[in-house]
Short mmCIF file of C-alpha atoms in Angstrom, two decimals:
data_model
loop_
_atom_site.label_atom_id
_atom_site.label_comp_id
_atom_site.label_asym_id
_atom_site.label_seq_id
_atom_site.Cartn_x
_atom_site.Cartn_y
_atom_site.Cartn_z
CA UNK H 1 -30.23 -24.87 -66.95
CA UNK H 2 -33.36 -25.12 -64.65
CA UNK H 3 -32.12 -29.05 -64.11
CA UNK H 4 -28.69 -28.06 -63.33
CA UNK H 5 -29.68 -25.98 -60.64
CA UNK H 6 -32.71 -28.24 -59.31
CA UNK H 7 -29.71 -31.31 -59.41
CA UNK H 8 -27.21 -28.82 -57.16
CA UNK H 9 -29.84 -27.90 -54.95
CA UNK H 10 -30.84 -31.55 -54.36
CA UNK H 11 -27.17 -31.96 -53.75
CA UNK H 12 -26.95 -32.41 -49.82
CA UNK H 13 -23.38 -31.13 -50.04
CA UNK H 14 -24.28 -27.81 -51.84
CA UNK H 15 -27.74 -27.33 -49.75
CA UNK H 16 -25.79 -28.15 -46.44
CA UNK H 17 -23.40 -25.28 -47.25
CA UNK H 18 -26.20 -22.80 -48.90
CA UNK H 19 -27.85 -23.72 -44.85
CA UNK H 20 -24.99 -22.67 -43.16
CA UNK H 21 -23.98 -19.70 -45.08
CA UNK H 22 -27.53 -17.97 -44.74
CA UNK H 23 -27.77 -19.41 -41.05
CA UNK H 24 -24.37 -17.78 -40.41
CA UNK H 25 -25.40 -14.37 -41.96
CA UNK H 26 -28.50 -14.43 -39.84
CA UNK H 27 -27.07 -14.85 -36.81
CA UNK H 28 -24.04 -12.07 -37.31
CA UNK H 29 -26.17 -9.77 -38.86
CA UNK H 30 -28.46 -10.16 -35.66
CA UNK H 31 -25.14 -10.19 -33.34
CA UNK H 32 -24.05 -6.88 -34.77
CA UNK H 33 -27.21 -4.95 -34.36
CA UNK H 34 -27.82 -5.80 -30.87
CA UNK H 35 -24.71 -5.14 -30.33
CA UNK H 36 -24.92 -1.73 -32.30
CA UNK H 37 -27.96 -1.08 -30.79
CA UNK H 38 -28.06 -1.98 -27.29
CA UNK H 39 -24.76 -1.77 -25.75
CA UNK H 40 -24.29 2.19 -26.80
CA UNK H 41 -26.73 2.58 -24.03
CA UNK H 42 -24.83 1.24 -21.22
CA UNK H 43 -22.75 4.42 -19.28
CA UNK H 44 -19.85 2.13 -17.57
CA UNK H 45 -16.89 1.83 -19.75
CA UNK H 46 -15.81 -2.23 -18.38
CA UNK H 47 -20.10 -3.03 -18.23
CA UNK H 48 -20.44 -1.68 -22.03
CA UNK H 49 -17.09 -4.01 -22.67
CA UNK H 50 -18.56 -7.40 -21.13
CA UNK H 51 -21.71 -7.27 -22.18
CA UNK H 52 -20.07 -6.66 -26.17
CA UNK H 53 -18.12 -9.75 -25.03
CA UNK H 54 -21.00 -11.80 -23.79
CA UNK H 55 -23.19 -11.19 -27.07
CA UNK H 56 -20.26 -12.05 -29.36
CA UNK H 57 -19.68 -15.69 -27.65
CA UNK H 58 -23.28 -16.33 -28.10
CA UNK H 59 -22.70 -15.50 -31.57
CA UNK H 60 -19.77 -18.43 -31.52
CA UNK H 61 -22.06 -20.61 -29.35
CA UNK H 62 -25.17 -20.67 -32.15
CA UNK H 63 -22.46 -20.66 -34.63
CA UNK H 64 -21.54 -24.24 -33.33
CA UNK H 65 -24.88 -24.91 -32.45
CA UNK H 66 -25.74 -24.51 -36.57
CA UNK H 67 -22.78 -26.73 -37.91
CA UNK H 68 -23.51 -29.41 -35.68
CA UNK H 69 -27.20 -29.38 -36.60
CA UNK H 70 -26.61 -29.69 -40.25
CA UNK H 71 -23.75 -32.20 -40.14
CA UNK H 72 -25.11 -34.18 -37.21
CA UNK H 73 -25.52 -36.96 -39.47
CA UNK H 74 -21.83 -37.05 -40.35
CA UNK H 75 -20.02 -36.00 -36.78
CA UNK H 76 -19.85 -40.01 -36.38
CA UNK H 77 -17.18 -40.14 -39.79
CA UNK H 78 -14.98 -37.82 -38.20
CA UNK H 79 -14.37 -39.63 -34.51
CA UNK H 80 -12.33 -42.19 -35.55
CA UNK H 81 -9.90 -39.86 -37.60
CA UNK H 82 -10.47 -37.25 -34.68
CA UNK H 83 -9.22 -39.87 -32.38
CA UNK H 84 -6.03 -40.75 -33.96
CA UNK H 85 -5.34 -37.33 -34.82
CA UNK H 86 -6.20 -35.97 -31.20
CA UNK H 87 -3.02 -37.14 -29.56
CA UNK H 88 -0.72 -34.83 -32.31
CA UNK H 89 -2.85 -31.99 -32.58
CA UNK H 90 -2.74 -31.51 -28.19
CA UNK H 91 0.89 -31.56 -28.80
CA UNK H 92 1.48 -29.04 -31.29
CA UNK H 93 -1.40 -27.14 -29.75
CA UNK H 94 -0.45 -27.25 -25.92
CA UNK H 95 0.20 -23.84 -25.53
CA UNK H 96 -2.92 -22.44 -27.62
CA UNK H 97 -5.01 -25.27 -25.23
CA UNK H 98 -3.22 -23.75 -22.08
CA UNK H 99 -4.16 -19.97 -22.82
CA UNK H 100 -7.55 -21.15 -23.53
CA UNK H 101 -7.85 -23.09 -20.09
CA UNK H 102 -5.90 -19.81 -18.41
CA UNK H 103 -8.81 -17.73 -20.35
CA UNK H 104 -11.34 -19.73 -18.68
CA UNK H 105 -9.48 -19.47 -15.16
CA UNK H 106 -9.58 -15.93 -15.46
CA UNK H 107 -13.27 -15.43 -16.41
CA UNK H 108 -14.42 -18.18 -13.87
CA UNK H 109 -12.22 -17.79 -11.23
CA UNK H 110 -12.10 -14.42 -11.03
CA UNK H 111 -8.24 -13.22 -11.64
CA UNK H 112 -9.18 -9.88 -12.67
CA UNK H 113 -11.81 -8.03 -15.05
CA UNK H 114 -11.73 -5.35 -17.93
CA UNK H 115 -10.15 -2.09 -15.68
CA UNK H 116 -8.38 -3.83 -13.07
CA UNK H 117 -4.57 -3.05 -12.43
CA UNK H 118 -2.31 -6.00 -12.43
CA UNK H 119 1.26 -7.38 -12.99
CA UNK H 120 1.29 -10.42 -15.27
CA UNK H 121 4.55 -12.20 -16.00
CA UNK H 122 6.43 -8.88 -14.39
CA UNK H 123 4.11 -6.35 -16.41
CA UNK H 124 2.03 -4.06 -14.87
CA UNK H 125 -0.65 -2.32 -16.54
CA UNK H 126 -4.54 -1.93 -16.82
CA UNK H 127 -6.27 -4.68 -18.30
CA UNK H 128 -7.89 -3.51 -21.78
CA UNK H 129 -8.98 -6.76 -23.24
CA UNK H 130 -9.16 -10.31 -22.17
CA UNK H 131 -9.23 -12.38 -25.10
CA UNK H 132 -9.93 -16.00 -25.26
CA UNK H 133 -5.90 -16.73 -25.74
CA UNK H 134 -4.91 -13.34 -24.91
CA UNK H 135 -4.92 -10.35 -22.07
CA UNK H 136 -3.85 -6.91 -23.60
CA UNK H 137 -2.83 -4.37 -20.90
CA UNK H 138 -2.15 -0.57 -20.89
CA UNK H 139 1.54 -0.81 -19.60
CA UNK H 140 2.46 1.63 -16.49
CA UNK H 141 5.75 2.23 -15.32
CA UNK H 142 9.02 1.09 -17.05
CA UNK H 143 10.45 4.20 -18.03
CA UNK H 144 7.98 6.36 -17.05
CA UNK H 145 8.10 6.95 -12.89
CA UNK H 146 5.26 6.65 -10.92
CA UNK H 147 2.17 4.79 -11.68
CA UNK H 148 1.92 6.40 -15.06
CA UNK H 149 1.00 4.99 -18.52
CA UNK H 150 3.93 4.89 -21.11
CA UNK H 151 1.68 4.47 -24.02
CA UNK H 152 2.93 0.90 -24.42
CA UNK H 153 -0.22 -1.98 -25.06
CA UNK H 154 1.37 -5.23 -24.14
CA UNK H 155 -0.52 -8.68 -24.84
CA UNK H 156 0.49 -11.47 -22.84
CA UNK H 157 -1.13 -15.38 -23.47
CA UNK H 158 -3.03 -16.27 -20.63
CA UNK H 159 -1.03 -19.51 -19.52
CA UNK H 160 0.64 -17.12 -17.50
CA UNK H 161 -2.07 -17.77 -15.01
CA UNK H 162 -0.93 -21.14 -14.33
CA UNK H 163 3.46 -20.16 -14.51
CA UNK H 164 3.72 -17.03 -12.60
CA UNK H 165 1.83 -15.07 -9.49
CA UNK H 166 -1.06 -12.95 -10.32
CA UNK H 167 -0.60 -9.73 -9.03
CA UNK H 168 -3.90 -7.53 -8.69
CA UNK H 169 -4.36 -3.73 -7.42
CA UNK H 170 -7.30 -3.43 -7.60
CA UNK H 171 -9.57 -6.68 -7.23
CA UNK H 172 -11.54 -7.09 -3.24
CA UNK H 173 -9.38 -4.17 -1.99
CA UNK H 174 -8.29 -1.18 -4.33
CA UNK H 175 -6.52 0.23 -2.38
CA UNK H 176 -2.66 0.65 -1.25
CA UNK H 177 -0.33 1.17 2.09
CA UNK H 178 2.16 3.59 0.60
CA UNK H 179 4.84 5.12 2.55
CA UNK H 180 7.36 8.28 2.89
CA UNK H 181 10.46 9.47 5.00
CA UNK H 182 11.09 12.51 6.58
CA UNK H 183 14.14 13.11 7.71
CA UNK H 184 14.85 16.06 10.57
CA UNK H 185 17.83 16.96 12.33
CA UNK H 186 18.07 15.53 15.97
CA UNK H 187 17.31 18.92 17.31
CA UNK H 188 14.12 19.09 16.27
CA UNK H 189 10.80 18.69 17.99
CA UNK H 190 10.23 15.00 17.47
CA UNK H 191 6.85 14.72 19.32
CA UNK H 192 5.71 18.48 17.74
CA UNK H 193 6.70 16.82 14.17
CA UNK H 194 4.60 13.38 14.80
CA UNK H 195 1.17 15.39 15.79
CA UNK H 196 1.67 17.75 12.57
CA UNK H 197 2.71 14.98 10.71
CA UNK H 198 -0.06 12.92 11.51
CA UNK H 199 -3.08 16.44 11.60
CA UNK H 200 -1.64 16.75 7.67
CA UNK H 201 -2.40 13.02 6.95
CA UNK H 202 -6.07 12.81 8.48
CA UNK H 203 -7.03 16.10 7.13
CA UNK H 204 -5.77 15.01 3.58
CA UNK H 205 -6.30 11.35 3.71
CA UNK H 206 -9.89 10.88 5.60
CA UNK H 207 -12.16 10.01 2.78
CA UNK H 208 -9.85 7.51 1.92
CA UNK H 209 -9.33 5.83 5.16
CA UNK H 210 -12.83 5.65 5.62
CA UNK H 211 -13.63 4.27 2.24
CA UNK H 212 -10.99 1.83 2.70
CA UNK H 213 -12.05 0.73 6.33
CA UNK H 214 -15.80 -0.02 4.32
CA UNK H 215 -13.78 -2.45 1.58
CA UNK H 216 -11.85 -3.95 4.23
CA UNK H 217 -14.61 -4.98 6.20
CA UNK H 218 -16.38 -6.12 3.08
CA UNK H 219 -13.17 -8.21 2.02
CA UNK H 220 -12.94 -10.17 5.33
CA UNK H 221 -16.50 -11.20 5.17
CA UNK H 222 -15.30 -13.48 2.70
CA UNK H 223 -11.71 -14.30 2.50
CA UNK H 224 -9.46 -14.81 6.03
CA UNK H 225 -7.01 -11.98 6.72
CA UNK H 226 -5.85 -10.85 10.23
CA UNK H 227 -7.13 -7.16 11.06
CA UNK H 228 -4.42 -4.39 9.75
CA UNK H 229 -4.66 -0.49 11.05
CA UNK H 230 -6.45 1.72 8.23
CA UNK H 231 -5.63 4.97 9.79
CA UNK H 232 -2.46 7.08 8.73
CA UNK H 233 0.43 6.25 11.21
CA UNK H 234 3.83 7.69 11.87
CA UNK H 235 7.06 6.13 13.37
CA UNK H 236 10.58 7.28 14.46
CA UNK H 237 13.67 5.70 14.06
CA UNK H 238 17.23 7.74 14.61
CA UNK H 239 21.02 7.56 14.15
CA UNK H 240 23.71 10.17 14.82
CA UNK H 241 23.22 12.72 12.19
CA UNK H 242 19.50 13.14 12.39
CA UNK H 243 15.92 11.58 12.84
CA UNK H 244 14.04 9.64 10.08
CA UNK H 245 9.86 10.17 10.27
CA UNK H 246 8.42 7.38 8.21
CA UNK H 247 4.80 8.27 7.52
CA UNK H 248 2.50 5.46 6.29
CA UNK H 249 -1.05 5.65 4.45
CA UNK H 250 -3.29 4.11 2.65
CA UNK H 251 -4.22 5.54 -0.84
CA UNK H 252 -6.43 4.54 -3.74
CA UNK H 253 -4.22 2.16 -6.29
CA UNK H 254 -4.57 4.95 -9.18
CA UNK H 255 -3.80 7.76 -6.91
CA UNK H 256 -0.48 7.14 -5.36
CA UNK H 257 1.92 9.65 -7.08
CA UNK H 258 -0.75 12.56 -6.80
CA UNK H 259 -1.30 12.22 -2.96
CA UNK H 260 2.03 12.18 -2.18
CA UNK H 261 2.86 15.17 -4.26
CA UNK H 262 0.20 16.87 -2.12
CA UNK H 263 1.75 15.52 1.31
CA UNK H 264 5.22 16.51 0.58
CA UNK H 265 3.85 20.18 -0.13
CA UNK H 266 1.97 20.43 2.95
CA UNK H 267 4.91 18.28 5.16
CA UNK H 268 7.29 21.60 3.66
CA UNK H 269 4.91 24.21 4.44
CA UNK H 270 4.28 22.92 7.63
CA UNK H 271 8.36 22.88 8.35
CA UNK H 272 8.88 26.48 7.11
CA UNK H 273 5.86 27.47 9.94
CA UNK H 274 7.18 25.78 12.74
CA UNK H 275 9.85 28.55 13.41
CA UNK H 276 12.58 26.18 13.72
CA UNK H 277 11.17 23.26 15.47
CA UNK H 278 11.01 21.02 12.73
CA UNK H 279 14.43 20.86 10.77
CA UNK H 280 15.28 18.98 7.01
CA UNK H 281 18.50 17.55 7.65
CA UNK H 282 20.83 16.73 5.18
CA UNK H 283 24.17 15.03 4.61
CA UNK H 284 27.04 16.40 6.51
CA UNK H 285 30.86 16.28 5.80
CA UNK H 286 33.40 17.20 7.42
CA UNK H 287 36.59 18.18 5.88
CA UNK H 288 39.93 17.87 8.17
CA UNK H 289 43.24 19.86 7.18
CA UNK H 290 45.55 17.52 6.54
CA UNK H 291 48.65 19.58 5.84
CA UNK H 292 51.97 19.01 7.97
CA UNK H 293 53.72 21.48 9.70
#
């Protein structure tokens, strides 16, 4: 019996896999208690996430690192049959090779990260997850109005990177223009309705403004972009039946359906205390007798 096992263990095919089995258990044993241990500490939510990330592909990387080392002295059998067999397996793997050459556009050339906003392939969510063939997002919108989530976790295969437009909220410049309409009848104070207008935007809006004038400037140290205005703005346009105020603003990305709950509040109280100089207008229809004498 003592043979037997003395004969498998001289075996270079049995000790070869006894090498890599205890070599792999090392190593993910290890793996999972730094991980465990050590990223529990870390308080941000997306740095907690990468750095779990980062530890498990060096997990993958000495993985590799172990095969190769204890079948480097039969990697040259396999290139000949590796070679023949290349040309079929990159065509019944193109789109598993294309996610993972999206996946590695995305973490090297900077798409987006873990907690960014985006709109892949024409969904918009919050990225969750970015897995090597994978992104899994938080969907917002669809049914649900506003910039809301709608419970729905969508995963869509990175080759989108290279087929459609990568839209991100939230990446050099998190922030939003974002606009609303106001309209008054004609007989209102027009110029009395732009300075309130404008007083309930700066009071409301000024942090934001000036946060966003910091991350502009930032942004156009490095990329080209010609100079836009931060500040809140208002402008007029008019037709027969009544005026139309169209305020403009900038708002954090996550923040737009909030902020302009709060401006249509004040914009209302503001129109009920202006004793009649500011007016809503609305839709009006005239209705002509058309009997016959």
């Amino acid at each position: 019996m003592e043979k037997s096992i003395k004969e498998l263990m001289n075996d270079p095919t049995i000790s070869n896999l006894v090498i890599v089995f205890v070599g792999l258990s090392v190593i993910w044993i290890l793996i999972k208690f730094i991980q465990n241990r050590f990223t529990g500490k870390i308080k941000a939510a997306d740095n907690r996430h990468r750095t779990k990330k980062l530890i498990s592909f060096i997990g993958y990387f000495l993985t590799i690192i172990l095969v190769t080392t204890v079948y480097s002295d039969r990697l040259g059998g396999f290139g000949v049959a590796l070679g023949v067999a290349g040309a079929g397996i990159a065509f019944a793997l193109q789109e598993v090779i294309t996610s993972v050459a999206g996946w590695l556009a995305i973490v090297f050339g900077n798409f987006y990260k873990t907690g960014d906003r985006v709109q892949l392939g024409g969904i918009k969510g919050d990225v969750m997850d970015i897995g090597v063939l994978r992104t899994t997002l938080m969907e917002v919108g669809q049914w649900v109005n506003g910039d809301l989530y709608n419970g729905r976790i969508v995963r869509i295969s990175n080759s989108f990177v290279f087929k459609e437009p990568v839209f991100n909220y939230s990446a050099d410049f998190p922030f939003l223009w974002d606009e609303m309409k106001i309209p008054l009848k004609t007989e209102s104070d027009y110029k009395y309705a732009k300075e309130v207008f404008l007083n309930i935007m700066d009071e409301s809006l000024g942090d934001f403004a000036k946060n966003s004038q910091d991350a502009w400037n930032k942004m156009t140290q490095s990329l080209y972009v010609e100079n836009a205005q931060i500040t809140p703005m208002v402008s007029m346009s008019f037709d027969e039946s009544w005026m139309t105020f169209t305020l403009r603003y900038i708002v954090n990305y996550k923040m737009r359906r909030t902020t302009k709950d709060m401006l249509y509040i004040k914009i209302l109280e503001a129109i009920k205390a202006s004793n009649g100089k500011l007016k809503i207008a609305s839709t009006a229809i005239e209705v002509t007798n058309m009997n016959k004498s």
